[in-house]
Coordinates of C-alpha atoms in Angstrom, one line a residue:
M459 CA -0.5 -0.2 0.2
G460 CA 1.3 3.3 0.0
S461 CA 3.9 4.5 2.5
I462 CA 2.8 7.4 4.8
K463 CA 6.0 9.3 5.0
Q464 CA 7.1 10.5 8.0
E465 CA 9.8 13.7 8.8
Y466 CA 12.0 14.6 12.0
P467 CA 14.0 17.6 12.0
G468 CA 15.1 18.3 14.6
G469 CA 15.3 21.8 17.0
A470 CA 15.8 22.5 21.0
A471 CA 15.0 19.6 22.9
R472 CA 11.5 19.1 25.4
R473 CA 10.1 17.3 27.8
Q474 CA 6.7 17.7 27.1
K475 CA 5.7 18.8 30.9
A476 CA 2.6 20.7 30.5
A477 CA -0.3 19.8 31.7
T478 CA -3.6 18.0 29.9
S479 CA -6.4 20.2 29.9
H480 CA -9.8 18.0 29.9
G481 CA -8.2 15.4 27.1
R482 CA -6.1 18.7 25.0
E483 CA -2.6 17.8 25.1
G484 CA 0.1 20.2 25.8
G485 CA 3.5 21.3 25.5
G486 CA 5.8 21.0 22.6
R487 CA 9.5 19.3 21.1
G488 CA 11.5 18.5 19.8
S489 CA 13.2 14.8 17.8
I490 CA 16.1 13.0 16.6
E491 CA 16.7 9.0 15.7
F492 CA 16.9 5.8 17.7
T493 CA 17.0 3.0 16.6
L494 CA 13.7 0.2 18.7
A495 CA 13.7 -3.1 19.3
S496 CA 10.2 -5.5 19.7
Y497 CA 9.1 -6.4 23.3
L498 CA 6.1 -8.2 25.1
L499 CA 4.7 -6.3 29.5
V500 CA 3.5 -9.1 31.2
Y501 CA 2.1 -7.5 34.0
T502 CA 1.5 -9.6 36.8
H503 CA -0.8 -7.3 40.4
R504 CA -2.0 -10.1 43.3
D505 CA -4.9 -11.0 42.2
I506 CA -5.2 -9.2 39.2
V507 CA -3.6 -11.2 36.0
M508 CA -2.7 -7.7 33.6
T509 CA -1.0 -9.3 30.6
G510 CA 0.4 -7.1 27.1
R511 CA -0.8 -9.6 24.5
D512 CA 0.9 -9.9 21.7
D513 CA -1.7 -11.5 19.7
Y514 CA -2.9 -8.0 18.2
Q515 CA -3.8 -8.8 15.1
T516 CA -3.2 -6.6 11.9
V517 CA -3.1 -6.5 9.2
S518 CA 0.5 -6.5 8.2
G519 CA 1.2 -3.3 6.0
G520 CA -1.3 -0.7 5.7
C521 CA -0.6 2.1 4.2
G522 CA 3.0 1.3 4.0
E523 CA 5.6 2.0 5.8
I524 CA 7.0 5.1 7.7
L525 CA 9.9 6.3 5.9
R526 CA 13.0 5.5 8.6
G527 CA 15.2 8.8 8.4
G528 CA 16.6 11.0 5.6
L529 CA 15.4 15.1 5.5
G530 CA 15.5 16.8 1.9
K531 CA 18.5 18.8 1.7
N532 CA 16.2 21.4 -0.7
G533 CA 16.5 23.4 2.6
G534 CA 12.6 24.8 3.9
H535 CA 13.1 27.8 1.1
C536 CA 9.9 28.3 -1.2
E537 CA 9.9 30.5 -3.9
Q538 CA 5.8 32.2 -4.8
N539 CA 4.3 30.4 -8.1
V540 CA 4.7 27.0 -5.7
T541 CA 1.1 24.9 -6.6
H542 CA 2.9 22.1 -9.3
R543 CA 4.8 20.9 -6.8
P544 CA 5.1 18.8 -4.3
V545 CA 4.7 19.7 -0.7
P546 CA 8.0 21.1 0.3
P547 CA 10.4 19.6 2.5
P548 CA 10.7 20.3 6.3
T549 CA 13.0 22.3 7.7
S550 CA 16.7 20.3 9.4
T551 CA 17.8 21.4 12.1
S552 CA 19.5 18.5 14.2
L553 CA 19.9 18.4 17.8
A554 CA 23.4 20.0 18.1
T555 CA 24.8 19.3 21.4
P556 CA 25.0 16.1 23.8
E557 CA 22.5 17.6 26.5
E558 CA 20.2 18.6 23.7
M559 CA 20.5 15.1 22.7
H560 CA 20.6 13.2 25.9
K561 CA 17.0 15.7 27.8
E562 CA 15.2 13.8 23.9
Q563 CA 16.4 10.3 24.9
Q564 CA 15.7 11.0 28.1
H565 CA 11.4 12.1 27.2
L566 CA 11.6 9.1 24.8
L567 CA 12.4 6.9 27.6
E568 CA 9.7 8.7 29.6
V569 CA 6.5 7.7 26.1
V570 CA 7.8 4.6 25.7
T571 CA 7.5 3.1 29.4
A572 CA 4.2 5.5 29.7
F573 CA 2.9 3.2 27.3
L574 CA 4.2 -0.5 28.5
E575 CA 2.7 0.9 32.1
Y576 CA -0.9 1.5 31.1
S577 CA -2.4 -1.7 33.1
K578 CA -0.2 -1.7 35.5
F579 CA -1.1 2.0 36.8
A580 CA -4.5 1.2 35.8
G581 CA -4.4 -2.1 37.7
I582 CA -3.7 -0.6 41.1
E583 CA -5.9 2.1 40.2
L584 CA -9.2 -0.6 39.2
E585 CA -7.2 -2.5 42.8
R586 CA -8.5 0.5 44.4
R587 CA -12.2 0.6 43.9
W588 CA -13.0 -3.0 44.1
V589 CA -11.1 -2.3 48.3
H590 CA -12.9 0.2 48.9
L591 CA -16.9 -1.7 47.1
G592 CA -15.1 -4.8 49.2
R593 CA -15.4 -2.6 52.4
L594 CA -19.0 -2.0 51.9
P595 CA -21.2 -3.2 55.0
E596 CA -23.1 -6.5 53.7
H597 CA -26.6 -4.6 54.3
F598 CA -25.5 -1.4 51.6
A599 CA -23.6 -4.4 49.5
S600 CA -26.4 -6.3 49.4
L601 CA -28.2 -3.5 47.5
L602 CA -26.1 -4.0 44.6
P603 CA -27.5 -5.4 42.0
P604 CA -25.5 -8.7 40.7
Q605 CA -23.8 -7.3 37.8
S606 CA -21.8 -4.0 39.8
L607 CA -19.7 -7.3 41.5
A608 CA -17.4 -10.2 39.9
P609 CA -19.4 -9.7 36.9
A610 CA -17.6 -6.4 36.2
L611 CA -14.4 -6.4 38.0
R612 CA -14.0 -8.8 35.2
E613 CA -14.9 -6.6 32.6
H614 CA -13.1 -3.8 33.3
R615 CA -10.2 -6.7 33.9
K616 CA -10.8 -7.2 30.6
A617 CA -10.5 -3.2 28.7
I618 CA -7.7 -3.1 30.5
V619 CA -5.7 -6.0 29.1
D620 CA -7.2 -5.1 25.8
N621 CA -6.8 -1.7 25.7
Q622 CA -2.6 -2.7 26.7
A623 CA -2.8 -5.2 23.1
F624 CA -3.5 -1.8 21.5
L625 CA -0.7 -0.3 22.9
N626 CA 2.0 -2.9 22.5
A627 CA 0.7 -2.7 19.0
V628 CA 1.7 1.3 19.0
V629 CA 4.3 0.9 20.4
R630 CA 5.9 -2.5 18.7
G631 CA 5.9 -0.9 15.0
I632 CA 8.4 2.8 17.0
H633 CA 11.5 1.8 15.3
E634 CA 9.8 2.6 11.4
I635 CA 9.3 6.4 12.9
V636 CA 12.1 6.7 15.6
P637 CA 16.1 5.4 15.0
A638 CA 16.6 5.3 19.2
E639 CA 18.4 1.9 19.5
G640 CA 17.6 0.2 22.2
I641 CA 14.9 2.0 23.9
L642 CA 12.6 0.3 23.9
D643 CA 15.1 -2.5 25.3
Q644 CA 15.9 0.3 28.5
A645 CA 12.2 0.3 29.0
Q646 CA 11.5 -2.7 29.1
K647 CA 14.7 -3.9 31.7
Q648 CA 14.3 -1.3 33.6
L649 CA 10.3 -2.2 34.3
A650 CA 10.8 -5.3 35.3
R651 CA 13.8 -4.7 38.0
Q652 CA 11.7 -2.0 39.0
A653 CA 8.1 -4.9 39.7
T654 CA 11.8 -7.4 41.7
L655 CA 12.6 -3.9 44.1
A656 CA 9.2 -2.4 44.2
P657 CA 6.6 -4.3 42.4
R658 CA 3.8 -1.3 43.6
Q659 CA 5.8 1.5 42.2
I660 CA 5.1 3.4 39.3
L661 CA 7.4 5.2 37.2
T662 CA 5.5 7.0 35.0
S663 CA 4.6 10.5 36.1
P664 CA 0.6 10.8 36.7
A665 CA 1.0 13.6 34.4
N666 CA 2.3 11.0 31.7
M667 CA 0.3 8.2 32.5
T668 CA -3.4 11.5 32.2
K669 CA -1.5 11.4 28.2
I670 CA -1.5 7.5 27.5
Y671 CA -5.8 8.1 28.6
A672 CA -5.8 11.3 26.0
T673 CA -4.7 9.6 23.5
L674 CA -7.3 7.0 24.0
H675 CA -10.1 8.8 23.9
S676 CA -8.3 10.8 21.0
C677 CA -8.5 7.4 19.0
M678 CA -12.4 7.7 19.7
R679 CA -12.5 10.8 18.9
E680 CA -10.6 10.7 14.9
W681 CA -11.1 6.6 14.7
S682 CA -14.4 5.2 15.4
E683 CA -17.7 6.3 14.3
E684 CA -18.5 7.2 18.2
G685 CA -16.5 10.6 17.7
A686 CA -17.8 11.1 13.9
G687 CA -20.6 14.0 15.8
E688 CA -17.2 15.5 16.8
R689 CA -15.6 15.6 12.8
A690 CA -18.3 17.1 11.9
A691 CA -18.5 19.8 14.5
C692 CA -14.6 20.8 12.7
F693 CA -13.7 18.9 10.5
D694 CA -16.4 19.4 8.4
V695 CA -17.2 23.2 8.3
I696 CA -13.0 23.1 7.3
L697 CA -13.6 20.7 5.1
D698 CA -15.6 23.0 3.7
A699 CA -14.5 25.6 3.4
L700 CA -11.2 24.5 2.1
A701 CA -14.0 23.6 -0.7
E702 CA -14.8 27.9 -1.1
F703 CA -12.5 28.9 -1.2
L704 CA -9.7 27.0 -1.9
P705 CA -12.0 24.4 -4.6
V706 CA -10.7 21.7 -6.3
D707 CA -11.2 21.1 -10.1
D708 CA -9.1 18.9 -12.6
S709 CA -7.0 21.1 -13.0
N710 CA -5.4 21.2 -9.6
R711 CA -6.3 18.2 -7.8
G712 CA -3.3 17.1 -5.9
R713 CA -1.5 20.3 -6.4
Q714 CA -2.6 23.0 -3.8
R715 CA -0.4 23.0 -1.1
V716 CA -2.5 22.4 2.8
L717 CA -0.4 22.6 5.5
V718 CA -1.9 21.2 9.0
P719 CA -0.1 21.5 12.3
G720 CA -1.3 20.3 15.6
A721 CA -3.0 17.1 13.1
G722 CA -2.9 14.4 16.3
L723 CA -3.9 11.2 15.4
G724 CA -3.8 12.0 11.5
R725 CA -7.9 11.6 10.5
L726 CA -7.7 15.6 8.9
P727 CA -4.8 15.9 7.6
L728 CA -6.4 12.5 5.8
E729 CA -9.4 13.4 5.0
V730 CA -7.8 16.8 3.7
V731 CA -5.8 14.0 1.2
G732 CA -9.0 13.0 0.2
R733 CA -10.8 16.2 -0.6
G734 CA -8.3 16.1 -3.5
Y735 CA -5.4 18.3 -2.0
A736 CA -1.8 17.8 -0.9
C737 CA -1.3 18.0 2.0
Q738 CA 0.7 17.2 5.4
G739 CA 0.4 17.1 8.4
N740 CA 2.9 18.1 11.7
E741 CA 2.8 16.9 14.9
F742 CA 5.3 17.3 18.0
S743 CA 4.2 14.6 20.7
Y744 CA 5.1 10.6 20.6
F745 CA 2.6 9.7 22.0
M746 CA 0.8 11.2 19.3
L747 CA 3.1 10.1 16.6
L748 CA 3.4 6.3 17.7
T749 CA -0.5 6.0 17.7
S750 CA -1.0 7.6 14.2
N751 CA 2.0 5.4 13.0
F752 CA 0.4 2.6 13.8
L753 CA -3.7 3.6 12.5
L754 CA -1.9 5.1 9.7
N755 CA 0.2 2.2 8.3
H756 CA -1.0 -1.0 9.7
G757 CA -4.5 -0.2 10.6
E758 CA -5.6 -1.7 6.9
S759 CA -8.9 -2.7 7.2
A760 CA -11.9 -1.4 9.0
K761 CA -13.2 -1.8 12.5
S762 CA -10.2 -4.2 12.8
L763 CA -9.4 -2.9 16.6
R764 CA -11.0 -2.9 19.3
L765 CA -10.2 0.2 23.2
F766 CA -12.0 0.5 25.2
P767 CA -11.3 4.1 25.6
F768 CA -12.6 5.6 28.7
A769 CA -12.0 2.6 31.4
E770 CA -9.8 5.0 33.7
Q771 CA -13.2 6.6 34.1
S772 CA -15.3 6.3 37.5
C773 CA -17.1 9.3 38.3
N774 CA -20.2 10.5 36.8
L775 CA -20.9 6.6 35.2
V776 CA -25.1 6.4 34.0
R777 CA -24.9 2.9 33.5
L778 CA -22.7 0.0 35.3
G779 CA -20.2 -0.7 32.3
D780 CA -20.7 2.5 30.5
N781 CA -17.0 3.4 30.4
V782 CA -16.1 0.0 29.6
R783 CA -18.0 -0.4 26.6
P784 CA -15.7 -0.7 23.8
V785 CA -14.7 1.8 20.3
L786 CA -13.9 -0.7 16.9
V787 CA -11.0 2.2 14.8
P788 CA -10.6 2.3 12.6
D789 CA -14.1 2.9 11.6
V790 CA -12.5 3.4 7.5
S791 CA -9.2 2.1 5.9
P792 CA -6.6 4.4 6.0
A793 CA -6.0 2.8 2.4
E794 CA -8.5 2.7 1.3
M795 CA -8.7 6.3 1.9
L796 CA -5.3 7.1 0.3
R797 CA -5.9 4.9 -3.1
E798 CA -5.4 6.1 -6.5
R799 CA -8.0 9.2 -7.5
D800 CA -7.1 10.1 -10.8
V801 CA -6.1 7.6 -13.6
E802 CA -6.1 7.6 -16.9
E803 CA -8.6 6.2 -19.6
E804 CA -9.7 3.2 -20.2
P805 CA -7.2 0.4 -22.4
T806 CA -8.2 -0.4 -25.7
E807 CA -9.1 -4.0 -27.1
E808 CA -5.9 -3.5 -29.0
E809 CA -3.6 -2.1 -26.5
R810 CA -4.3 -4.9 -23.9
S811 CA -3.9 -7.5 -26.7
A812 CA -0.1 -5.8 -27.7
N813 CA 0.5 -5.7 -24.1
V814 CA 0.0 -10.0 -23.2
K815 CA 1.6 -10.4 -26.6
A816 CA 4.3 -8.9 -24.6
R817 CA 4.7 -10.3 -21.7
G818 CA 3.8 -13.8 -24.0
G819 CA 0.6 -14.3 -23.1
R820 CA 1.7 -14.7 -19.0
K821 CA -1.1 -12.9 -16.8
R822 CA -0.4 -10.3 -15.3
E823 CA 0.1 -11.0 -11.5
A824 CA -2.3 -8.0 -9.4
P825 CA -1.5 -7.2 -6.0
R826 CA -4.7 -8.9 -3.4
G827 CA -7.0 -7.1 -2.0
R828 CA -5.3 -3.9 -1.2
G829 CA -4.4 -1.0 -3.7
P830 CA -1.0 0.1 -5.5
E831 CA 2.1 0.0 -4.4
M832 CA 2.6 4.7 -3.2
K833 CA 5.3 5.6 -2.4
L834 CA 4.3 9.8 -0.8
E835 CA 7.2 11.7 -0.6
V836 CA 8.2 14.9 1.1
G837 CA 10.0 17.4 -1.4
W838 CA 13.0 15.7 -2.9
E839 CA 16.2 15.1 -2.9
E840 CA 19.5 17.7 -4.0
G841 CA 20.2 16.3 -7.7
E842 CA 17.0 14.3 -8.3
D843 CA 13.9 16.0 -10.2
Q844 CA 11.8 18.5 -9.6
D845 CA 7.8 16.7 -9.8
E846 CA 6.5 19.5 -12.2
G847 CA 3.7 16.8 -12.4
G848 CA 1.4 18.7 -9.8
G849 CA 1.7 16.9 -6.2
Y850 CA 0.1 13.4 -7.2
E851 CA 3.1 10.9 -8.6
E852 CA 3.2 9.1 -11.8
Q853 CA 3.1 4.7 -10.6
E854 CA 2.1 1.8 -12.9
C855 CA -1.0 0.6 -11.6
H856 CA -3.1 -2.8 -12.6
D857 CA -7.0 -3.1 -13.8
A858 CA -9.3 -6.0 -13.9
A859 CA -7.2 -7.6 -16.7
H860 CA -3.7 -6.7 -15.8
V861 CA -3.2 -4.7 -17.8
P862 CA -0.3 -1.9 -16.6
R863 CA -1.5 1.6 -16.8
K864 CA -0.7 5.0 -15.3
C865 CA -2.6 5.5 -12.7
L866 CA -1.6 8.7 -9.5
T867 CA -1.5 8.6 -6.1
P868 CA -1.8 11.4 -3.6
D869 CA 0.9 14.0 -2.2
F870 CA 0.7 13.1 1.9
S871 CA 2.9 13.3 4.7
M872 CA 3.7 13.6 7.8
T873 CA 6.6 16.2 9.8
A874 CA 7.1 15.0 13.6
G875 CA 8.9 17.9 15.3
E876 CA 7.6 21.4 16.8
F877 CA 5.9 23.7 14.4
L878 CA 8.0 26.6 15.2
E879 CA 11.1 25.0 14.4
V880 CA 9.9 22.5 11.8
Y881 CA 9.3 25.2 9.6
G882 CA 11.4 28.3 10.7
E883 CA 12.6 28.4 7.1
Q884 CA 9.8 28.1 4.9
R885 CA 8.8 31.4 2.9
G886 CA 5.1 31.4 0.5
C887 CA 5.2 27.5 0.6
W888 CA 0.8 26.5 0.7
D889 CA -1.5 27.8 0.1
A890 CA -3.8 27.2 2.6
L891 CA -3.0 26.2 6.4
V892 CA -4.9 25.0 9.2
T893 CA -5.4 24.9 13.0
C894 CA -8.2 22.8 14.8
F895 CA -7.9 23.2 18.4
F896 CA -4.1 24.2 18.3
L897 CA -3.9 28.0 18.0
D898 CA -4.5 28.1 21.3
T899 CA -1.7 25.5 22.4
A900 CA 1.5 28.3 21.3
P901 CA 2.1 30.6 24.6
V902 CA 2.8 33.6 22.3
V903 CA 0.1 34.1 20.1
F904 CA 1.8 36.4 17.4
E905 CA 4.7 34.0 17.4
Y906 CA 2.3 31.2 15.5
M907 CA 1.0 34.0 13.7
E908 CA 4.4 35.4 12.3
T909 CA 5.0 31.6 11.1
I910 CA 1.2 31.1 9.7
H911 CA 1.6 34.7 7.3
R912 CA 5.1 33.9 6.7
L913 CA 4.4 30.2 5.0
L914 CA 1.4 31.6 2.6
R915 CA 2.0 32.8 -0.2
P916 CA 0.0 36.2 -1.1
G917 CA -3.6 35.2 -1.4
G918 CA -3.3 32.0 0.1
I919 CA -5.9 31.1 3.6
W920 CA -5.5 30.2 6.7
I921 CA -8.5 28.3 8.0
N922 CA -9.1 28.4 12.6
F923 CA -11.2 26.3 14.7
G924 CA -10.9 25.9 18.1
P925 CA -11.5 28.0 21.8
L926 CA -9.1 29.3 22.7
L927 CA -8.1 27.8 26.1
Y928 CA -4.4 28.4 26.3
H929 CA -2.0 25.3 27.4
W930 CA 0.3 27.2 28.7
K931 CA -1.5 29.4 31.5
G932 CA -0.2 27.2 34.3
G933 CA -2.2 26.3 37.5
G934 CA -1.1 29.0 39.5
P935 CA 0.6 32.2 40.4
M936 CA 3.7 32.8 38.3
G937 CA 7.1 30.9 39.4
V938 CA 4.3 27.5 38.9
G939 CA 5.3 25.5 36.3
E940 CA 8.7 27.4 35.3
E941 CA 11.1 23.5 36.7
E942 CA 8.9 21.9 34.2
D943 CA 8.8 23.8 30.6
E944 CA 10.8 27.6 30.1
R945 CA 7.4 28.9 28.5
F946 CA 5.0 28.7 31.8
R947 CA 7.1 31.4 32.5
R948 CA 6.3 33.0 29.2
S949 CA 2.1 32.2 28.3
V950 CA 0.3 35.6 27.5
E951 CA -3.3 35.2 27.1
L952 CA -5.0 37.4 24.0
S953 CA -9.0 37.5 23.5
W954 CA -10.0 37.1 20.0
E955 CA -10.9 40.6 20.0
E956 CA -7.0 41.5 20.1
I957 CA -6.2 38.4 17.9
R958 CA -8.2 39.7 15.4
H959 CA -7.5 43.1 16.3
A960 CA -3.7 42.0 15.3
M961 CA -4.4 40.3 12.2
T962 CA -6.1 43.2 10.4
G963 CA -6.6 45.5 12.3
Q964 CA -6.0 49.5 10.7
E965 CA -1.7 51.1 9.9
G966 CA -2.8 54.0 12.5
E967 CA -5.1 52.0 15.2
G968 CA -1.3 49.6 15.4
G969 CA -3.5 47.0 14.4
G970 CA -3.2 44.8 11.6
A971 CA 0.9 43.8 11.0
F972 CA -0.1 40.4 10.2
R973 CA -1.9 41.7 7.4
F974 CA -4.9 38.8 7.0
D975 CA -8.6 40.2 5.0
M976 CA -11.0 38.3 7.5
K977 CA -13.3 35.9 5.2
K978 CA -15.5 34.8 7.9
E979 CA -15.7 34.9 11.0
E980 CA -18.4 33.0 13.2
F981 CA -18.6 31.2 16.9
R982 CA -19.4 27.3 16.2
G983 CA -20.4 25.9 19.4
P984 CA -21.5 24.3 22.0
V985 CA -17.8 21.8 21.0
T986 CA -16.2 18.3 23.1
Y987 CA -13.1 17.1 22.1
A988 CA -12.7 13.7 22.8
A989 CA -15.3 13.6 25.7
D990 CA -17.5 10.7 26.4
P991 CA -21.0 10.2 25.9
T992 CA -22.4 8.4 28.1
S993 CA -20.6 10.8 30.5
M994 CA -22.8 13.1 33.2
M995 CA -20.0 15.3 32.7
R996 CA -19.0 16.8 29.9
T997 CA -16.3 19.9 28.8
V998 CA -17.5 22.5 26.4
Y999 CA -16.4 25.0 23.6
D1000 CA -17.6 28.0 22.2
C1001 CA -14.9 27.8 18.9
V1002 CA -14.0 30.7 17.1
F1003 CA -13.9 29.4 13.0
F1004 CA -12.6 32.2 11.1
V1005 CA -11.2 32.3 7.6
A1006 CA -8.2 35.3 7.0
A1007 CA -7.0 35.2 3.7
K1008 CA -3.2 36.5 3.5
K1009 CA -2.5 40.5 1.3
G1010 CA 0.4 41.7 -0.8
G1011 CA 3.1 40.2 -1.5
E1012 CA 7.0 39.1 -0.4
G1013 CA 7.4 42.6 0.4
E1014 CA 4.4 43.6 2.0
R1015 CA 4.7 43.2 6.7
G1016 CA 4.4 40.7 8.2
D1017 CA 7.0 39.6 10.5
A1018 CA 7.8 41.0 13.6
E1019 CA 9.0 43.6 12.5
G1020 CA 5.8 45.2 12.3
L1021 CA 4.9 44.9 15.4
A1022 CA 5.1 47.6 18.3
P1023 CA 8.8 48.0 20.5
Q1024 CA 8.5 46.2 23.4
A1025 CA 10.3 48.7 25.1
P1026 CA 7.1 51.7 24.9
V1027 CA 5.0 47.7 25.3
Q1028 CA 6.4 47.1 29.4
D1029 CA 6.9 50.6 30.0
N1030 CA 2.7 50.2 29.5
V1031 CA 2.2 47.9 31.9
K1032 CA 4.6 49.1 33.9
S1033 CA 2.9 52.1 34.5
A1034 CA -0.7 50.9 34.8
L1035 CA 0.7 47.4 38.1
N1036 CA 1.8 50.9 39.0
I1037 CA 5.0 49.0 39.2
K1038 CA 8.6 50.7 39.0
S1039 CA 11.9 50.7 36.8
R1040 CA 14.8 49.4 38.7

């Protein structure tokens, strides 16, 4: 099947210590290449046996084989007239120091450990709940329905075991996207040693285990039928806006380039490709990247995998067992979504006969149960011919009569790393940029706005959908969280009015430095994010949805120089707070 190429530009290593807010993961991280081995996790905790089974069966291949390394060498610069070339390679900025490499390796070890420790963490919590239930006086316990005791315990244990099997399968593919020699083996040995010395001690932090839970929730949101409502509320709105402001026809199919930062598990960029665009998703979280690799490249059969995404929930349940109801993923086959979109006309009978004769009467064996082999590349290597034919790549395919013909395959790729670093050197490369529940992940939203403006070609469109939760705000007074990530110390929380003014305000009013023309602006809600539809409690958002077009040409304002100077702003703030300068 096709291969979804993942690029891993580096950058300053960060350890993703941001807390998760309502299931939306914050924080960021660079990356480096490592190689990992396979593993099998078995956990036994008293009478609760959690076995990370090695029998999570999937059809091998899926959408194909993820890239294991190597970046385009053309840097990040693009020309203005780029609509007839594939999506550009990301900026490659390696982890320069041994300290950065060590931090990145330690972060990856923490992530792998969290995947491996899920069943232990969940098993201890399950034991706590049932121990407390067992302490009920007999006259209270007798009031419970029979199915709330032993049968419910068995169902919950089974859900945890199945989730661990899924997570095992996810991590086994780590070598496909991040070369990390020995990390997986190191994590396994570390956990085995810990089980011997302190069986009840958990190595994974609660924050990282919360990210495992959030990843399982995202599987439901992006890749199950149960998540269709949430996807329709935001993905469909974005896709409709793309079709309206960047329409696709036979002359430009696959040639208009769309960038989706904060791509999560890859469903939105895949949907964009399905609408006839070339698309690249960008994601920084190893939790999301490992899982998206597994679902995109190995989830070939629709509804072939079973998850229990809300197994950790014990509150706000309407019915017994709501937290251990299964969902099937993926709801659609990524491989099917990536099959060729356009083909040339069917060969004539004369052409068929000529082909058969040329092969001496032998029929060519066509692949069974899958489409044409696809190699989806990002950019090109130095010295290679640059494809002027658009975001589709010609290959030899076969029809039902085993006759070769040309078909066109979609241009789809994923990059790993922090948005500002991965695309730090590109300019005017993209026809559209989509941000979905992403804008508020910036510590300083102006940095995202500046980068988005620079990445878009003149006239390119920016489509946004999401709230303003601001992940780096922290949970307390100044100083809280500083030891975890410096971005907590920089967080600036702006209202939509302030953001809009910076995008579109008049020059004389001090705004509009980024020179966007607001084409559409609405508030959409209530919208949930990876919410349990059966729960008695759900967080809802009123989201700002806008479509803005980049004004002017390359010489127009749209960078940091266009903003007001820093010193007067600081003086005004100090004056307002009655703080004397030192």
